[in-house]
Each structure stands twice: as structure tokens, then as C-alpha cells.
mmCIF file of C-alpha atoms and ligand atoms in Angstrom:
data_model
loop_
_atom_site.group_PDB
_atom_site.id
_atom_site.type_symbol
_atom_site.label_atom_id
_atom_site.label_comp_id
_atom_site.label_asym_id
_atom_site.label_seq_id
_atom_site.Cartn_x
_atom_site.Cartn_y
_atom_site.Cartn_z
ATOM 1 C CA UNK V 1 -35.103 33.102 28.357
ATOM 2 C CA UNK V 2 -34.233 36.216 26.523
ATOM 3 C CA UNK V 3 -35.189 36.394 22.821
ATOM 4 C CA UNK V 4 -33.056 38.392 20.593
ATOM 5 C CA UNK V 5 -34.432 40.294 17.680
ATOM 6 C CA UNK V 6 -32.691 40.772 14.346
ATOM 7 C CA UNK V 7 -31.006 44.097 15.077
ATOM 8 C CA UNK V 8 -28.236 44.009 17.576
ATOM 9 C CA UNK V 9 -28.564 47.738 18.487
ATOM 10 C CA UNK V 10 -32.378 47.527 18.909
ATOM 11 C CA UNK V 11 -31.737 44.600 21.267
ATOM 12 C CA UNK V 12 -29.316 46.737 23.283
ATOM 13 C CA UNK V 13 -31.796 49.682 23.391
ATOM 14 C CA UNK V 14 -34.422 47.302 24.778
ATOM 15 C CA UNK V 15 -32.039 45.843 27.397
ATOM 16 C CA UNK V 16 -31.257 42.512 25.606
ATOM 17 C CA UNK V 17 -27.524 42.117 26.039
ATOM 18 C CA UNK V 18 -25.434 39.519 24.293
ATOM 19 C CA UNK V 19 -22.521 40.504 26.585
ATOM 20 C CA UNK V 20 -23.791 42.633 29.417
ATOM 21 C CA UNK V 21 -20.349 43.684 30.577
ATOM 22 C CA UNK V 22 -19.909 45.273 27.033
ATOM 23 C CA UNK V 23 -23.372 46.057 25.615
ATOM 24 C CA UNK V 24 -24.978 47.757 28.613
ATOM 25 C CA UNK V 25 -24.912 51.465 27.903
ATOM 26 C CA UNK V 26 -22.509 53.496 29.911
ATOM 27 C CA UNK V 27 -24.505 56.697 29.213
ATOM 28 C CA UNK V 28 -27.989 57.456 27.818
ATOM 29 C CA UNK V 29 -30.659 60.118 27.452
ATOM 30 C CA UNK V 30 -34.172 60.075 25.841
ATOM 31 C CA UNK V 31 -32.933 59.611 22.351
ATOM 32 C CA UNK V 32 -29.402 58.091 22.431
ATOM 33 C CA UNK V 33 -27.272 55.541 24.161
ATOM 34 C CA UNK V 34 -23.447 55.302 24.377
ATOM 35 C CA UNK V 35 -21.842 51.894 24.395
ATOM 36 C CA UNK V 36 -18.455 50.380 24.182
ATOM 37 C CA UNK V 37 -17.869 49.219 20.656
ATOM 38 C CA UNK V 38 -17.044 45.491 19.965
ATOM 39 C CA UNK V 39 -14.175 44.875 17.518
ATOM 40 C CA UNK V 40 -12.319 47.920 19.120
ATOM 41 C CA UNK V 41 -8.731 48.078 18.033
ATOM 42 C CA UNK V 42 -8.232 50.806 20.664
ATOM 43 C CA UNK V 43 -9.449 50.914 24.149
ATOM 44 C CA UNK V 44 -12.025 53.635 24.674
ATOM 45 C CA UNK V 45 -13.664 53.112 21.329
ATOM 46 C CA UNK V 46 -17.326 53.883 21.861
ATOM 47 C CA UNK V 47 -20.511 54.268 19.745
ATOM 48 C CA UNK V 48 -23.268 56.719 19.953
ATOM 49 C CA UNK V 49 -26.510 55.050 18.892
ATOM 50 C CA UNK V 50 -30.009 56.579 18.397
ATOM 51 C CA UNK V 51 -32.549 54.638 20.236
ATOM 52 C CA UNK V 52 -34.910 54.662 17.169
ATOM 53 C CA UNK V 53 -33.924 52.205 14.436
ATOM 54 C CA UNK V 54 -32.679 54.167 11.451
ATOM 55 C CA UNK V 55 -30.135 53.633 8.720
ATOM 56 C CA UNK V 56 -27.820 56.565 9.291
ATOM 57 C CA UNK V 57 -27.238 59.482 11.659
ATOM 58 C CA UNK V 58 -27.937 62.175 9.200
ATOM 59 C CA UNK V 59 -31.580 62.971 10.435
ATOM 60 C CA UNK V 60 -30.264 63.231 13.961
ATOM 61 C CA UNK V 61 -27.166 65.544 13.804
ATOM 62 C CA UNK V 62 -29.433 68.465 14.633
ATOM 63 C CA UNK V 63 -31.058 66.961 17.694
ATOM 64 C CA UNK V 64 -30.406 68.686 21.065
ATOM 65 C CA UNK V 65 -30.256 65.208 22.619
ATOM 66 C CA UNK V 66 -27.244 64.339 20.518
ATOM 67 C CA UNK V 67 -25.459 67.560 21.733
ATOM 68 C CA UNK V 68 -26.454 66.467 25.277
ATOM 69 C CA UNK V 69 -24.906 62.996 25.083
ATOM 70 C CA UNK V 70 -21.796 64.352 23.266
ATOM 71 C CA UNK V 71 -21.376 66.788 26.016
ATOM 72 C CA UNK V 72 -21.261 63.977 28.520
ATOM 73 C CA UNK V 73 -19.307 61.409 26.570
ATOM 74 C CA UNK V 74 -16.605 63.451 24.796
ATOM 75 C CA UNK V 75 -15.086 64.960 28.025
ATOM 76 C CA UNK V 76 -15.164 61.622 29.705
ATOM 77 C CA UNK V 77 -13.252 59.857 26.850
ATOM 78 C CA UNK V 78 -10.820 62.695 26.633
ATOM 79 C CA UNK V 79 -10.108 62.655 30.333
ATOM 80 C CA UNK V 80 -9.834 58.831 30.546
ATOM 81 C CA UNK V 81 -7.945 58.360 27.258
ATOM 82 C CA UNK V 82 -7.112 61.286 24.954
ATOM 83 C CA UNK V 83 -8.713 63.470 22.250
ATOM 84 C CA UNK V 84 -10.835 61.594 19.762
ATOM 85 C CA UNK V 85 -11.919 61.270 16.242
ATOM 86 C CA UNK V 86 -15.526 60.720 15.255
ATOM 87 C CA UNK V 87 -16.787 59.066 12.067
ATOM 88 C CA UNK V 88 -19.817 57.502 10.558
ATOM 89 C CA UNK V 89 -20.342 55.159 7.716
ATOM 90 C CA UNK V 90 -23.759 56.409 6.556
ATOM 91 C CA UNK V 91 -25.682 53.728 4.848
ATOM 92 C CA UNK V 92 -28.960 54.121 2.958
ATOM 93 C CA UNK V 93 -30.443 50.734 2.719
ATOM 94 C CA UNK V 94 -30.811 47.431 4.894
ATOM 95 C CA UNK V 95 -27.917 45.127 4.230
ATOM 96 C CA UNK V 96 -25.558 47.708 2.597
ATOM 97 C CA UNK V 97 -21.867 46.794 3.124
ATOM 98 C CA UNK V 98 -21.216 50.485 3.921
ATOM 99 C CA UNK V 99 -22.790 49.901 7.299
ATOM 100 C CA UNK V 100 -20.401 47.973 9.463
ATOM 101 C CA UNK V 101 -22.460 44.825 9.758
ATOM 102 C CA UNK V 102 -25.389 46.529 11.404
ATOM 103 C CA UNK V 103 -28.317 48.407 9.713
ATOM 104 C CA UNK V 104 -28.775 50.594 12.804
ATOM 105 C CA UNK V 105 -27.271 54.053 12.649
ATOM 106 C CA UNK V 106 -24.237 54.796 14.959
ATOM 107 C CA UNK V 107 -21.376 57.305 15.380
ATOM 108 C CA UNK V 108 -17.979 55.972 16.239
ATOM 109 C CA UNK V 109 -15.910 57.915 18.842
ATOM 110 C CA UNK V 110 -12.307 56.775 18.902
ATOM 111 C CA UNK V 111 -9.604 58.129 21.279
ATOM 112 C CA UNK V 112 -6.759 58.431 18.660
ATOM 113 C CA UNK V 113 -3.927 60.805 18.685
ATOM 114 C CA UNK V 114 -3.241 60.737 14.989
ATOM 115 C CA UNK V 115 -5.224 62.591 12.372
ATOM 116 C CA UNK V 116 -6.609 60.663 9.523
ATOM 117 C CA UNK V 117 -6.859 63.678 7.361
ATOM 118 C CA UNK V 118 -3.602 63.077 5.521
ATOM 119 C CA UNK V 119 -4.951 59.618 4.585
ATOM 120 C CA UNK V 120 -8.224 61.138 3.395
ATOM 121 C CA UNK V 121 -6.391 63.689 1.360
ATOM 122 C CA UNK V 122 -4.177 61.010 -0.194
ATOM 123 C CA UNK V 123 -7.026 58.672 -1.032
ATOM 124 C CA UNK V 124 -8.839 58.635 -4.301
ATOM 125 C CA UNK V 125 -12.125 59.778 -2.673
ATOM 126 C CA UNK V 126 -13.206 63.380 -2.907
ATOM 127 C CA UNK V 127 -13.823 64.933 0.474
ATOM 128 C CA UNK V 128 -15.621 68.219 1.184
ATOM 129 C CA UNK V 129 -15.625 70.195 4.393
ATOM 130 C CA UNK V 130 -19.011 70.091 6.000
ATOM 131 C CA UNK V 131 -20.596 70.437 9.438
ATOM 132 C CA UNK V 132 -22.453 67.352 10.693
ATOM 133 C CA UNK V 133 -25.695 69.204 10.732
ATOM 134 C CA UNK V 134 -25.366 69.933 7.025
ATOM 135 C CA UNK V 135 -24.927 66.273 6.027
ATOM 136 C CA UNK V 136 -28.600 65.428 5.405
ATOM 137 C CA UNK V 137 -29.078 68.311 2.943
ATOM 138 C CA UNK V 138 -25.792 67.547 1.092
ATOM 139 C CA UNK V 139 -26.139 63.842 0.667
ATOM 140 C CA UNK V 140 -29.864 63.383 -0.192
ATOM 141 C CA UNK V 141 -30.448 59.691 -0.473
ATOM 142 C CA UNK V 142 -26.821 58.757 -1.189
ATOM 143 C CA UNK V 143 -24.589 56.795 1.116
ATOM 144 C CA UNK V 144 -21.748 58.824 2.785
ATOM 145 C CA UNK V 145 -18.661 58.758 4.946
ATOM 146 C CA UNK V 146 -18.041 61.427 7.479
ATOM 147 C CA UNK V 147 -14.999 62.148 9.605
ATOM 148 C CA UNK V 148 -14.314 64.691 12.244
ATOM 149 C CA UNK V 149 -11.712 65.417 14.906
ATOM 150 C CA UNK V 150 -13.224 66.147 18.307
ATOM 151 C CA UNK V 151 -10.785 67.444 20.895
ATOM 152 C CA UNK V 152 -13.342 68.904 23.170
ATOM 153 C CA UNK V 153 -17.169 69.145 23.309
ATOM 154 C CA UNK V 154 -17.159 72.709 21.993
ATOM 155 C CA UNK V 155 -15.164 71.522 19.020
ATOM 156 C CA UNK V 156 -17.977 68.996 18.211
ATOM 157 C CA UNK V 157 -20.393 71.980 18.184
ATOM 158 C CA UNK V 158 -18.072 74.122 15.930
ATOM 159 C CA UNK V 159 -16.064 71.617 14.162
ATOM 160 C CA UNK V 160 -16.127 71.174 10.492
ATOM 161 C CA UNK V 161 -15.780 67.547 9.384
ATOM 162 C CA UNK V 162 -14.996 65.888 6.035
ATOM 163 C CA UNK V 163 -17.762 64.377 3.985
ATOM 164 C CA UNK V 164 -17.480 62.050 1.142
ATOM 165 C CA UNK V 165 -20.702 61.100 -0.794
ATOM 166 C CA UNK V 166 -20.367 57.505 -1.883
ATOM 167 C CA UNK V 167 -20.969 56.452 -5.474
ATOM 168 C CA UNK V 168 -20.772 52.794 -4.446
ATOM 169 C CA UNK V 169 -20.844 51.038 -1.147
ATOM 170 C CA UNK V 170 -17.538 50.715 0.786
ATOM 171 C CA UNK V 171 -16.902 48.414 3.710
ATOM 172 C CA UNK V 172 -15.464 49.445 7.038
ATOM 173 C CA UNK V 173 -13.523 52.368 5.455
ATOM 174 C CA UNK V 174 -12.304 54.151 8.671
ATOM 175 C CA UNK V 175 -11.696 50.926 10.531
ATOM 176 C CA UNK V 176 -9.260 49.830 7.890
ATOM 177 C CA UNK V 177 -7.451 53.126 8.015
ATOM 178 C CA UNK V 178 -7.014 52.773 11.850
ATOM 179 C CA UNK V 179 -6.107 49.060 11.461
ATOM 180 C CA UNK V 180 -3.325 50.123 9.049
ATOM 181 C CA UNK V 181 -2.033 52.891 11.352
ATOM 182 C CA UNK V 182 -1.995 50.563 14.459
ATOM 183 C CA UNK V 183 -0.492 47.682 12.712
ATOM 184 C CA UNK V 184 -3.605 45.528 12.984
ATOM 185 C CA UNK V 185 -3.592 44.622 9.321
ATOM 186 C CA UNK V 186 -5.195 41.357 10.122
ATOM 187 C CA UNK V 187 -8.059 42.927 11.995
ATOM 188 C CA UNK V 188 -10.043 44.815 9.609
ATOM 189 C CA UNK V 189 -12.917 42.567 9.954
ATOM 190 C CA UNK V 190 -14.271 42.912 13.509
ATOM 191 C CA UNK V 191 -16.487 39.795 13.225
ATOM 192 C CA UNK V 192 -13.308 37.687 13.003
ATOM 193 C CA UNK V 193 -11.370 39.908 15.622
ATOM 194 C CA UNK V 194 -13.899 41.064 18.180
ATOM 195 C CA UNK V 195 -11.417 42.082 20.799
ATOM 196 C CA UNK V 196 -13.969 41.538 23.565
ATOM 197 C CA UNK V 197 -11.579 42.162 26.439
ATOM 198 C CA UNK V 198 -10.715 45.629 25.085
ATOM 199 C CA UNK V 199 -14.445 46.485 24.866
ATOM 200 C CA UNK V 200 -15.067 45.219 28.449
ATOM 201 C CA UNK V 201 -12.317 47.405 29.734
ATOM 202 C CA UNK V 202 -13.747 50.452 27.788
ATOM 203 C CA UNK V 203 -17.091 49.980 29.430
ATOM 204 C CA UNK V 204 -15.577 49.440 32.844
ATOM 205 C CA UNK V 205 -13.509 52.746 32.652
ATOM 206 C CA UNK V 206 -16.332 54.819 31.165
ATOM 207 C CA UNK V 207 -19.170 53.664 33.372
ATOM 208 C CA UNK V 208 -17.455 54.892 36.307
ATOM 209 C CA UNK V 209 -17.031 58.395 34.992
ATOM 210 C CA UNK V 210 -19.347 61.333 34.849
ATOM 211 C CA UNK V 211 -20.625 60.110 31.529
ATOM 212 C CA UNK V 212 -22.610 57.612 33.436
ATOM 213 C CA UNK V 213 -26.128 59.189 33.796
ATOM 214 C CA UNK V 214 -29.153 57.200 34.729
ATOM 215 C CA UNK V 215 -27.741 53.828 33.945
ATOM 216 C CA UNK V 216 -27.158 50.807 36.246
ATOM 217 C CA UNK V 217 -23.674 49.829 36.792
HETATM 218 ZN ZN1 ZN U 301 -32.114 48.632 15.165
HETATM 219 ZN ZN1 ZN U 302 -19.779 51.727 12.025
#
């Protein structure tokens, strides 16, 4: 019998899947995996996850392996779905509500044709333009939110995103914005609304594309 550890993403990295037809990575390299997100309000919603357990992505934004997996996954999502937005809820301690129910770092990639920038500008949070690779030096030990629009893989390299340094933890910020835009007001908590069929379809679609490198179907 499989034994599951405490961290859902460490389990996935070590091949322990709760839902193999969702959790099994559709793309991976030495340092990262790409998986279909559970709780996806939109088909194609994926996560980039570092293999090593860490609280946020900030130490990994400069890694060539991140660029490598983004170069595979972004064109695949764009081709199968549409251009995407990328965002992270960067937490700084185990159990923080800023992390979306997992203490293991991850970057959300969501095929979404609307920009969330107007919502960010109209929010009461202060956003600064920033490249992902600058996040670590800007935030220090604070929690943060990062948002970026990624039409193509070159845009990911060049693109300037929007950074907010959190003064207090905030729960599922971007998911709530997307839930409001898509009329899923009820669904801002993915544990109550896991939408597993959507996630299964995402994996099925992306595993058959060129993003699939070195993974079993
Ligand atoms: Zn972990
Ligand atoms: Zn998240």
C-alpha cells in the first residue's frame, strides 16, 4: 500500500498520486514538474512545482531549469487553449494562509484571455512592476503576490510582472479574482469545489502535446 507523506506536492514528486489521472506530471525536468491543478475553474490551469520542498518560488526564478520547463509548457498551453496569466502566492512560513493550502512552492499558469491588471490597479494593494528574477531581492523575508501575463515563452523571459509585498497574509487572492470574473462566486475555496473532471481533462490534453518530455502517459 502506498503511504502518503504530509506534503501533497512532495508526494507527487516522489510518484505518490492521490489521483493518477490528474497528479502525474505532464512535463518535467531535473528541477521542476508541471501538473494539472486541482480546483481549476478553467480547463488548462496548470502548476509549475519545484521538486525540492520550499515555501515560495522566489529562489528559483533565476534557474535555467525553470526557463527550460516554461519553454515547453507555455507554447503547449497557448496552442491547446489560449495565452495565459501566471501568478504566485508567495508564502514565508509553513501553514500560512497565503499559500493555497499547500506549503510547497508553485507557480500557477492559467489560460485566460482577460487581463487582471485593471483589478490589481483598482484594488487597495500597492503593486510595483518587477521581473520575476528580482522578486527575491525585493521581498526579503516578506510574503508576496506576483502576477504576470505570458502570451509566449519569450514574453516570460522579458516580461515585467506586478509584485505586491504583503503586510499580512491573504488567502487565494488571484483565485478569487478569477472566480469573480468567471461567475464562480461560490467556488473560491478549491477544497470545497475541486472540479476534478476539469483537471483530468487538462492533463489528458497537455500530456499528449510536446510539453510531455520524459514522462509516462
Ligand atoms: Zn513539499
Ligand atoms: Zn497557489
